[in-house]
Coordinates of C-alpha atoms and ligand atoms in Angstrom, one line a residue:
X6 CA -54.8 -13.1 59.4
X7 CA -53.7 -12.6 63.0
X8 CA -55.8 -11.4 65.9
X9 CA -53.8 -10.6 69.0
X10 CA -56.1 -9.1 71.6
X11 CA -55.2 -7.2 74.7
X12 CA -51.5 -7.3 75.2
X13 CA -49.3 -7.7 77.2
X14 CA -48.4 -11.3 76.3
X15 CA -46.9 -13.1 79.2
X16 CA -45.4 -15.8 77.0
X17 CA -45.4 -16.7 73.3
X18 CA -47.8 -19.6 73.8
X19 CA -50.3 -17.5 75.7
X20 CA -50.0 -15.0 72.8
X21 CA -50.9 -17.7 70.4
X22 CA -54.2 -18.3 72.1
X23 CA -55.2 -14.8 70.9
X24 CA -54.4 -15.5 67.3
X25 CA -57.1 -16.3 64.8
X26 CA -56.0 -17.6 61.4
X27 CA -58.7 -16.9 58.8
X28 CA -58.6 -19.0 55.6
X29 CA -61.0 -18.4 52.7
X30 CA -61.0 -22.0 51.3
X31 CA -61.7 -25.3 53.1
X32 CA -58.0 -26.3 52.7
X33 CA -54.8 -24.8 54.2
X34 CA -51.7 -24.4 52.2
X35 CA -52.7 -22.0 49.4
X36 CA -50.7 -23.0 46.2
X37 CA -48.9 -25.7 48.1
X38 CA -51.0 -28.8 47.2
X39 CA -50.0 -32.4 46.9
X40 CA -52.4 -35.1 45.6
X41 CA -51.9 -38.9 45.5
X42 CA -52.5 -41.0 42.3
X43 CA -54.2 -44.4 42.5
X44 CA -50.8 -46.1 42.7
X45 CA -49.7 -43.9 45.6
X46 CA -47.6 -41.6 43.5
X47 CA -47.3 -38.0 44.7
X48 CA -48.3 -35.2 42.3
X49 CA -47.4 -31.6 43.3
X50 CA -49.9 -29.1 41.9
X51 CA -47.8 -26.1 43.1
X52 CA -44.3 -26.0 44.4
X53 CA -42.3 -29.2 44.4
X54 CA -38.9 -28.4 45.9
X55 CA -37.6 -26.0 48.5
X56 CA -34.1 -24.7 48.4
X57 CA -32.0 -25.2 51.6
X58 CA -29.4 -22.5 50.7
X59 CA -28.8 -19.3 52.6
X60 CA -30.3 -18.0 55.8
X61 CA -33.9 -18.3 54.6
X62 CA -33.3 -21.9 53.5
X63 CA -31.8 -22.8 56.9
X64 CA -34.7 -21.1 58.8
X65 CA -37.2 -23.2 56.9
X66 CA -35.3 -26.4 57.7
X67 CA -35.3 -25.3 61.4
X68 CA -39.1 -25.0 61.2
X69 CA -39.2 -28.5 59.6
X70 CA -37.3 -29.9 62.6
X71 CA -39.5 -28.0 65.1
X72 CA -42.5 -29.6 63.4
X73 CA -41.0 -33.0 63.8
X74 CA -40.7 -33.7 60.1
X75 CA -36.9 -34.5 59.8
X76 CA -37.6 -38.2 58.9
X77 CA -40.0 -37.1 56.1
X78 CA -37.4 -35.0 54.3
X79 CA -36.4 -36.1 50.8
X80 CA -33.2 -34.3 49.9
X81 CA -31.6 -33.8 46.5
X82 CA -27.9 -34.2 47.3
X83 CA -25.2 -32.2 45.5
X84 CA -23.9 -35.2 43.6
X85 CA -27.3 -36.2 42.2
X86 CA -28.2 -35.6 38.6
X87 CA -31.2 -33.4 39.6
X88 CA -28.8 -31.1 41.4
X89 CA -26.2 -31.0 38.7
X90 CA -28.1 -31.0 35.4
X91 CA -30.5 -28.4 34.1
X92 CA -31.4 -27.9 30.5
X93 CA -32.7 -25.3 28.0
X94 CA -34.8 -26.4 25.1
X95 CA -33.7 -24.3 22.2
X96 CA -33.8 -24.9 18.4
X97 CA -35.7 -28.1 18.9
X98 CA -33.0 -29.7 21.1
X99 CA -32.1 -30.0 24.8
X100 CA -28.9 -28.3 25.8
X101 CA -27.2 -28.9 29.2
X102 CA -26.4 -25.6 31.0
X103 CA -22.7 -25.5 31.7
X104 CA -21.5 -25.9 35.3
X105 CA -18.1 -25.3 36.8
X106 CA -15.1 -23.3 35.5
X107 CA -14.4 -25.8 32.7
X108 CA -17.9 -25.7 31.5
X109 CA -17.6 -21.9 31.1
X110 CA -14.5 -22.2 28.9
X111 CA -16.1 -24.8 26.5
X112 CA -18.4 -23.9 23.7
X113 CA -21.9 -24.5 25.1
X114 CA -24.7 -24.4 22.6
X115 CA -27.3 -22.8 22.4
X116 CA -24.8 -20.0 23.2
X117 CA -22.6 -19.1 20.2
X118 CA -19.5 -18.6 22.3
X119 CA -18.2 -20.1 25.6
X120 CA -19.9 -18.3 28.5
X121 CA -16.4 -17.2 29.7
X122 CA -16.8 -14.2 27.3
X123 CA -20.1 -13.2 28.9
X124 CA -18.3 -13.4 32.2
X125 CA -15.5 -11.2 30.9
X126 CA -18.0 -8.6 29.7
X127 CA -19.7 -8.7 33.1
X128 CA -16.5 -8.0 34.9
X129 CA -15.7 -5.0 32.7
X130 CA -19.1 -3.4 32.5
X131 CA -19.6 -0.3 34.7
X132 CA -22.2 -0.1 37.4
X133 CA -25.7 0.9 36.2
X134 CA -27.1 4.2 37.3
X135 CA -30.9 3.6 37.3
X136 CA -32.7 2.8 40.5
X137 CA -34.4 -0.1 38.7
X138 CA -34.1 -1.8 35.4
X139 CA -35.9 -4.7 33.6
X140 CA -34.3 -8.1 34.0
X141 CA -33.7 -8.2 30.2
X142 CA -32.1 -4.8 30.1
X143 CA -29.8 -5.6 33.1
X144 CA -28.8 -8.9 31.7
X145 CA -28.2 -7.5 28.2
X146 CA -26.1 -4.7 29.5
X147 CA -24.0 -6.9 31.8
X148 CA -23.9 -10.3 30.1
X149 CA -24.8 -9.7 26.5
X150 CA -27.9 -10.3 24.3
X151 CA -27.7 -14.1 24.2
X152 CA -27.6 -14.6 27.9
X153 CA -30.4 -12.1 28.2
X154 CA -32.7 -13.6 25.6
X155 CA -32.1 -17.3 26.3
X156 CA -30.9 -17.8 29.9
X157 CA -32.6 -14.9 31.8
X158 CA -35.7 -15.0 29.7
X159 CA -36.1 -18.7 30.6
X160 CA -35.3 -18.1 34.3
X161 CA -38.0 -15.4 34.5
X162 CA -40.4 -17.9 33.0
X163 CA -39.3 -20.7 35.3
X164 CA -39.5 -18.7 38.6
X165 CA -42.2 -16.1 37.9
X166 CA -44.0 -17.4 34.7
X167 CA -43.2 -13.8 33.6
X168 CA -41.6 -11.7 31.0
X169 CA -38.0 -10.6 31.5
X170 CA -38.8 -7.4 29.5
X171 CA -41.3 -6.4 32.2
X172 CA -40.0 -7.8 35.4
X173 CA -37.7 -5.8 37.7
X174 CA -34.1 -6.9 38.4
X175 CA -34.2 -5.0 41.7
X176 CA -37.3 -6.9 43.0
X177 CA -37.0 -10.3 41.3
X178 CA -33.3 -10.9 41.7
X179 CA -32.3 -8.6 44.5
X180 CA -29.0 -10.4 45.1
X181 CA -27.9 -9.6 41.5
X182 CA -29.0 -6.0 41.8
X183 CA -27.2 -5.6 45.1
X184 CA -24.0 -7.2 43.8
X185 CA -23.8 -4.7 41.1
X186 CA -24.6 -1.8 43.5
X187 CA -22.1 -2.9 46.1
X188 CA -19.3 -4.5 44.1
X189 CA -19.9 -3.0 40.6
X190 CA -20.2 -6.6 39.2
X191 CA -22.4 -9.6 39.8
X192 CA -19.5 -12.0 39.6
X193 CA -17.4 -10.0 42.0
X194 CA -20.4 -9.7 44.3
X195 CA -20.9 -13.5 44.2
X196 CA -17.2 -14.1 44.9
X197 CA -16.9 -11.6 47.7
X198 CA -20.3 -12.4 49.2
X199 CA -22.6 -10.2 51.3
X200 CA -20.6 -10.5 54.4
X201 CA -21.1 -13.0 57.2
X202 CA -24.8 -13.3 58.3
X203 CA -25.5 -15.3 61.4
X204 CA -26.8 -18.7 60.3
X205 CA -29.3 -20.8 62.3
X206 CA -27.9 -24.2 63.3
X207 CA -29.5 -27.7 63.6
X208 CA -28.6 -31.3 62.8
X209 CA -30.7 -31.1 59.7
X210 CA -29.1 -27.8 58.5
X211 CA -25.6 -29.3 59.1
X212 CA -26.6 -32.4 57.1
X213 CA -28.0 -30.2 54.2
X214 CA -24.7 -28.3 54.1
X215 CA -22.5 -31.4 54.3
X216 CA -24.4 -33.2 51.5
X217 CA -24.7 -30.0 49.5
X218 CA -28.5 -30.4 49.0
X219 CA -29.8 -28.4 46.1
X220 CA -33.5 -28.7 47.2
X221 CA -35.7 -30.9 49.3
X222 CA -39.3 -32.2 49.5
X223 CA -41.3 -34.2 52.0
X224 CA -42.2 -37.9 51.5
X225 CA -46.0 -37.3 51.3
X226 CA -45.5 -34.1 49.3
X227 CA -44.9 -30.5 50.3
X228 CA -48.5 -30.1 51.6
X229 CA -47.3 -32.1 54.6
X230 CA -45.7 -28.8 55.8
X231 CA -48.8 -26.6 56.1
X232 CA -50.7 -29.6 57.5
X233 CA -48.0 -30.1 60.2
X234 CA -48.0 -26.4 60.9
X235 CA -51.8 -26.4 61.4
X236 CA -51.5 -29.3 63.9
X237 CA -48.7 -27.5 65.7
X238 CA -50.5 -24.2 65.9
X239 CA -53.9 -25.5 66.9
X240 CA -52.4 -27.6 69.7
X241 CA -51.0 -24.3 71.0
X242 CA -54.3 -22.5 71.0
X243 CA -54.4 -20.8 67.6
X244 CA -58.0 -20.8 66.2
X245 CA -58.0 -21.8 62.6
X246 CA -61.2 -20.8 60.7
X247 CA -61.5 -22.4 57.3
X248 CA -64.0 -21.7 54.4
X249 CA -64.4 -18.1 55.7
X250 CA -63.2 -15.6 53.1
X251 CA -62.7 -12.1 54.5
X252 CA -65.1 -9.9 52.6
X253 CA -64.4 -6.5 54.1
X254 CA -62.2 -4.6 56.7
X255 CA -63.3 -1.5 58.5
X256 CA -61.6 0.6 61.2
X257 CA -63.5 1.0 64.5
X258 CA -63.4 4.2 66.6
X259 CA -61.1 2.5 69.1
X260 CA -58.5 1.9 66.4
X261 CA -59.1 -1.8 66.0
X262 CA -60.4 -3.7 62.9
X263 CA -63.8 -5.2 62.2
X264 CA -63.2 -8.2 59.9
X265 CA -66.3 -9.1 57.9
X266 CA -66.6 -12.9 57.2
X267 CA -70.0 -12.8 55.4
X268 CA -72.3 -14.1 58.1
X269 CA -70.2 -13.1 61.1
X270 CA -67.5 -10.6 62.2
X271 CA -64.3 -10.6 64.1
X272 CA -62.6 -7.8 66.0
X273 CA -58.8 -7.6 65.7
X274 CA -56.2 -5.4 67.3
X275 CA -53.8 -6.1 64.5
X276 CA -54.0 -7.9 61.1
X277 CA -51.3 -9.7 59.3
X278 CA -52.5 -10.0 55.8
X279 CA -51.0 -12.9 53.8
X280 CA -53.5 -12.8 51.0
X281 CA -52.6 -11.5 47.5
X282 CA -52.1 -7.7 47.4
X283 CA -54.7 -7.2 44.7
X284 CA -57.3 -9.1 46.8
X285 CA -56.5 -7.1 49.9
X286 CA -56.8 -3.9 48.0
X287 CA -60.5 -4.6 47.4
X288 CA -61.1 -5.3 51.1
X289 CA -59.6 -2.1 52.6
X290 CA -61.8 0.7 53.8
X291 CA -62.0 4.2 52.2
X292 CA -59.5 5.6 54.7
X293 CA -56.8 3.4 53.2
X294 CA -57.5 4.3 49.6
X295 CA -53.9 5.3 48.8
X296 CA -52.7 1.9 50.1
X297 CA -55.4 0.1 48.2
X298 CA -54.3 1.8 45.0
X299 CA -50.6 0.8 45.5
X300 CA -51.6 -2.8 46.2
X301 CA -54.0 -3.0 43.3
X302 CA -51.1 -2.4 40.9
X303 CA -49.3 -5.6 42.1
X304 CA -50.9 -8.0 39.5
X305 CA -50.3 -11.7 39.1
X306 CA -50.2 -14.2 36.1
X307 CA -51.9 -17.6 35.7
X308 CA -50.1 -20.9 35.2
X309 CA -51.6 -24.2 33.9
X310 CA -49.9 -27.1 35.7
X311 CA -50.2 -30.5 33.9
X312 CA -48.9 -33.5 35.9
X313 CA -48.2 -36.5 33.6
X314 CA -47.3 -40.1 34.5
X315 CA -45.9 -42.6 32.0
X316 CA -45.5 -46.4 32.4
X317 CA -42.4 -48.0 31.1
X318 CA -41.0 -44.8 29.7
X319 CA -37.5 -43.3 30.0
X320 CA -36.2 -39.8 29.8
X321 CA -33.6 -38.9 27.2
X322 CA -31.6 -37.0 29.8
X323 CA -31.3 -37.0 33.6
X324 CA -31.7 -33.7 35.5
X325 CA -34.0 -31.4 37.4
X326 CA -35.8 -30.4 34.2
X327 CA -35.7 -28.0 31.3
X328 CA -36.8 -24.4 30.7
X329 CA -38.1 -23.1 27.4
X330 CA -37.3 -19.5 26.3
X331 CA -40.2 -17.4 24.9
X332 CA -38.6 -17.3 21.5
X333 CA -38.9 -21.1 21.3
X334 CA -42.4 -21.5 22.5
X335 CA -44.7 -18.7 23.9
X336 CA -46.8 -21.1 26.0
X337 CA -44.6 -23.9 27.4
X338 CA -42.6 -22.5 30.3
X339 CA -40.7 -25.7 31.1
X340 CA -40.9 -29.3 32.2
X341 CA -39.9 -30.6 35.6
X342 CA -38.6 -34.2 35.7
X343 CA -40.2 -35.0 39.1
X344 CA -39.1 -38.6 39.1
X345 CA -35.4 -37.8 38.8
X346 CA -35.4 -35.5 41.8
X347 CA -37.8 -37.5 44.0
X348 CA -38.1 -41.1 42.8
X349 CA -39.4 -42.0 46.3
X350 CA -42.7 -40.4 45.2
X351 CA -43.1 -42.5 42.1
X352 CA -45.8 -44.9 43.5
X353 CA -45.9 -48.6 43.2
X354 CA -45.2 -49.9 40.6
X355 CA -43.1 -46.8 39.9
X356 CA -44.1 -44.6 36.9
X357 CA -42.3 -41.7 35.4
X358 CA -43.7 -38.4 36.7
X359 CA -43.3 -35.1 34.8
X360 CA -44.9 -31.7 35.3
X361 CA -45.4 -29.4 32.3
X362 CA -46.0 -25.7 33.1
X363 CA -47.9 -23.6 30.6
X364 CA -48.3 -19.8 30.7
X365 CA -46.5 -16.8 29.3
X366 CA -47.9 -14.6 26.5
X367 CA -49.8 -17.6 25.0
X368 CA -52.0 -18.0 28.1
X369 CA -52.3 -14.3 28.7
X370 CA -53.6 -13.8 25.1
X371 CA -56.1 -16.6 25.6
X372 CA -57.3 -15.1 28.9
X373 CA -57.5 -11.6 27.4
X374 CA -59.6 -12.9 24.5
X375 CA -61.9 -14.7 26.8
X376 CA -61.2 -18.0 25.1
X377 CA -62.5 -21.3 26.5
X378 CA -59.6 -22.6 28.7
X379 CA -60.5 -26.3 28.8
X380 CA -58.6 -29.1 30.5
X381 CA -58.4 -30.8 27.2
X382 CA -56.6 -27.9 25.6
X383 CA -53.9 -27.8 28.4
X384 CA -53.6 -31.6 28.4
X385 CA -53.1 -31.7 24.6
X386 CA -50.5 -28.9 24.7
X387 CA -48.6 -30.6 27.6
X388 CA -48.6 -34.1 25.9
X389 CA -47.4 -32.5 22.7
X390 CA -44.5 -30.8 24.5
X391 CA -43.6 -34.1 26.3
X392 CA -43.6 -35.8 22.9
X393 CA -41.6 -33.2 20.9
X394 CA -39.2 -32.1 23.7
X395 CA -38.6 -35.4 25.5
X396 CA -39.7 -38.0 22.9
X397 CA -42.5 -39.4 25.1
X398 CA -44.8 -40.3 22.3
X399 CA -47.1 -42.8 24.0
X400 CA -50.1 -41.4 25.9
X401 CA -49.6 -40.9 29.6
X402 CA -51.2 -43.4 32.0
X403 CA -52.3 -40.7 34.4
X404 CA -52.8 -36.9 33.9
X405 CA -53.9 -34.1 36.2
X406 CA -54.7 -30.6 34.8
X407 CA -55.1 -27.4 36.9
X408 CA -55.3 -23.8 35.8
X409 CA -54.0 -21.7 38.7
X410 CA -55.5 -18.3 38.1
X411 CA -53.3 -15.3 39.1
X412 CA -51.0 -17.6 41.1
X413 CA -47.6 -15.8 40.7
X414 CA -47.3 -12.1 41.5
X415 CA -45.3 -10.0 39.0
X416 CA -42.7 -7.7 40.4
X417 CA -42.6 -5.4 37.4
X418 CA -40.3 -2.4 36.9
X419 CA -40.7 0.0 39.8
X420 CA -42.2 -2.6 42.2
X421 CA -39.9 -1.3 44.9
X422 CA -41.7 2.1 44.7
X423 CA -45.1 0.4 45.3
X424 CA -43.7 -1.3 48.4
X425 CA -42.2 2.0 49.6
X426 CA -45.5 3.9 49.2
X427 CA -47.4 1.1 51.0
X428 CA -44.8 1.0 53.9
X429 CA -44.9 4.8 54.2
X430 CA -48.7 4.9 54.3
X431 CA -48.9 2.2 56.9
X432 CA -46.3 4.0 59.1
X433 CA -47.8 7.5 58.6
X434 CA -51.4 6.4 59.4
X435 CA -50.2 4.0 62.1
X436 CA -52.5 1.4 60.6
X437 CA -52.5 -1.9 62.6
X438 CA -51.8 -3.9 59.5
X439 CA -48.7 -5.8 58.4
X440 CA -48.2 -7.2 54.9
X441 CA -46.8 -10.7 54.2
X442 CA -46.8 -13.3 51.5
X443 CA -45.7 -13.7 47.9
X444 CA -47.0 -10.3 46.6
X445 CA -44.1 -8.3 48.1
X446 CA -40.5 -9.5 48.6
X447 CA -40.1 -13.0 47.0
X448 CA -42.3 -15.7 45.7
X449 CA -40.4 -18.8 46.8
X450 CA -41.8 -20.8 49.7
X451 CA -38.8 -19.7 51.8
X452 CA -39.5 -16.0 51.1
X453 CA -43.1 -16.4 52.0
X454 CA -42.3 -18.2 55.3
X455 CA -39.7 -15.5 56.1
X456 CA -42.2 -12.7 55.4
X457 CA -44.6 -14.3 57.8
X458 CA -41.9 -14.7 60.5
X459 CA -40.9 -11.0 60.1
X460 CA -44.5 -9.8 60.2
X461 CA -45.1 -11.8 63.5
X462 CA -41.9 -10.4 65.0
X463 CA -42.9 -6.9 64.1
X464 CA -46.3 -7.3 65.7
X465 CA -44.7 -8.8 68.8
X466 CA -42.1 -6.0 68.9
X467 CA -39.2 -8.5 68.7
X468 CA -36.8 -7.5 66.0
X469 CA -36.3 -10.3 63.4
X470 CA -32.8 -11.7 63.6
X471 CA -31.1 -11.0 60.3
Ligands
FAD21 C1 -47.3 -23.8 40.0 C2 -46.4 -23.2 41.0 C3 -45.2 -23.8 41.2 C4 -44.3 -23.2 42.2 N1 -43.1 -23.9 42.4 C5 -42.3 -23.4 43.4 C6 -41.2 -24.2 43.9 O1 -40.9 -25.3 43.3 N2 -40.5 -23.8 44.9 C7 -40.8 -22.6 45.6 O2 -40.1 -22.2 46.6 N3 -41.9 -21.9 45.2 C8 -42.7 -22.3 44.2 N4 -43.8 -21.6 43.9 C9 -44.1 -20.3 44.6 C10 -44.8 -20.5 45.9 O3 -45.4 -21.8 46.0 C11 -45.8 -19.5 46.2 O4 -45.3 -18.2 45.9 C12 -46.2 -19.5 47.7 O5 -46.7 -20.8 48.0 C13 -47.3 -18.4 47.9 O6 -47.6 -18.5 49.3 P1 -48.6 -17.4 50.0 O7 -48.9 -17.9 51.3 O8 -47.9 -16.0 49.8 O9 -49.8 -17.3 49.0 P2 -51.0 -18.3 48.7 O10 -50.5 -19.7 48.5 O11 -51.7 -17.7 47.5 O12 -51.9 -18.3 49.9 C14 -52.9 -17.3 50.2 C15 -54.0 -17.9 51.0 O13 -55.0 -16.8 51.2 C16 -56.3 -17.3 51.0 N5 -57.2 -16.2 50.7 C17 -57.2 -15.5 49.6 N6 -58.2 -14.5 49.7 C18 -58.7 -14.7 51.0 C19 -59.7 -14.0 51.7 N7 -60.4 -12.9 51.1 N8 -60.0 -14.4 53.0 C20 -59.3 -15.4 53.5 N9 -58.3 -16.1 52.9 C21 -58.1 -15.7 51.6 C22 -56.1 -18.3 49.9 O14 -57.2 -19.3 49.9 C23 -54.8 -19.0 50.2 O15 -54.9 -20.1 51.0 C24 -44.7 -22.1 42.9 C25 -45.9 -21.5 42.7 C26 -46.8 -22.0 41.7 C27 -48.1 -21.4 41.5

């Protein structure tokens, strides 16, 4: 939340002294959370890698440099196994996803034909006419049923822990949707690109491009990023309140907000809300009922994250990890081979670190039934998956289990209309409220940072550079 009072702002830094950041929990970072094991190994309970690609990836790297974290960055370079190899677990076996032109021409199980044929279908399929479509329907229409039910199903599980038959192509994968709209074909769109967008520049960004990084982390874990941001902002006058959940918002006669924090209140000329849409919907006053309704329909799913560490064990393959389509297992979304991408975080003596993600229809059914969701249940399922899918039959030496409730927003079919109605309401009512965070236009860390940057630029009246 942001509380700029009494503009004008002579400089950005003096503006910052009028900003209050209100965090409900005692810790900053939200889902970004890194914990150390007894041997110093780093376990990520949320995100574990940030992509450097594109303008948003570059802007995050710029921020990393501004925070003085360059020397902490752990890159995954383009020639590394974790950058080159990704797998699908189908039919009880791991299958490497093909890469490069030659890979597309070869037979590549679990797909029955070389993916070249899916590409040919894609190039000859006409443009879709609907304003939105499910990811599954879009992929089936353009790339065929196998790519839809194996590759795109798994991708939706890997990124959104969601169901490709419910998620929106327009909102979840806007670049694919736009490529079809603009160039009639995803492949043509990817080849021709979206035109030249001005790119930020820094030594770190140039290094990431030269070494073709696929992703990066930070030596002490990704939580170092919000911690550094906190130090940076507080040193410049931002007040950070922790452990103070906002429990209500009301509009004052003068047009500013009263922010209820339980025992105390704040006044704010403008609020940037970066909390989940459905949480905000419950805090809004009656005057904002139509907005609250639109936000309440942006739901989220839960994910159980199980970090496992094994002593003296070896993986059967080297890569970033593998995804599991829903047809293979309704509960295991995939396994990330953390030690392959970031061996520097393995601790001493080094142990093999993996993360098993559980969710999907399996978890949704358990939640709907009100079943007991014990740590033992998730640990047992995760160890079983590591044993059957990766051959790791010995018990792990260390295990962390966390159930993240409602952690990934679901951009279901028609999500764009919810955003449009929220935007229209805010503009028509001139409400001093700006929306940011994972609920709206992208769940990746880069997307969330960008949404915060754009929100701040809007409040300050400085147009975001695109
Ligand atoms: C398991 C998992 C793995 C992921 N992996 C990756 C990855 O590898 N790479 C990637 O790019 N992205 C990944 N993501 C996605 C990404 O981490 C999240 O989408 C992103 O961190 C969300 O950030 P946010 O600030 O929008 O929301 P949140 O992290 O949810 O932060 C919201 C904050 O608001 C606070 N809050 C809530 N209610 C109130 C209230 N009433 N008053 C005050 N404060 C309140 C919360 O305490 C929290 O700190 C992953 C997500 C998960 C869950």
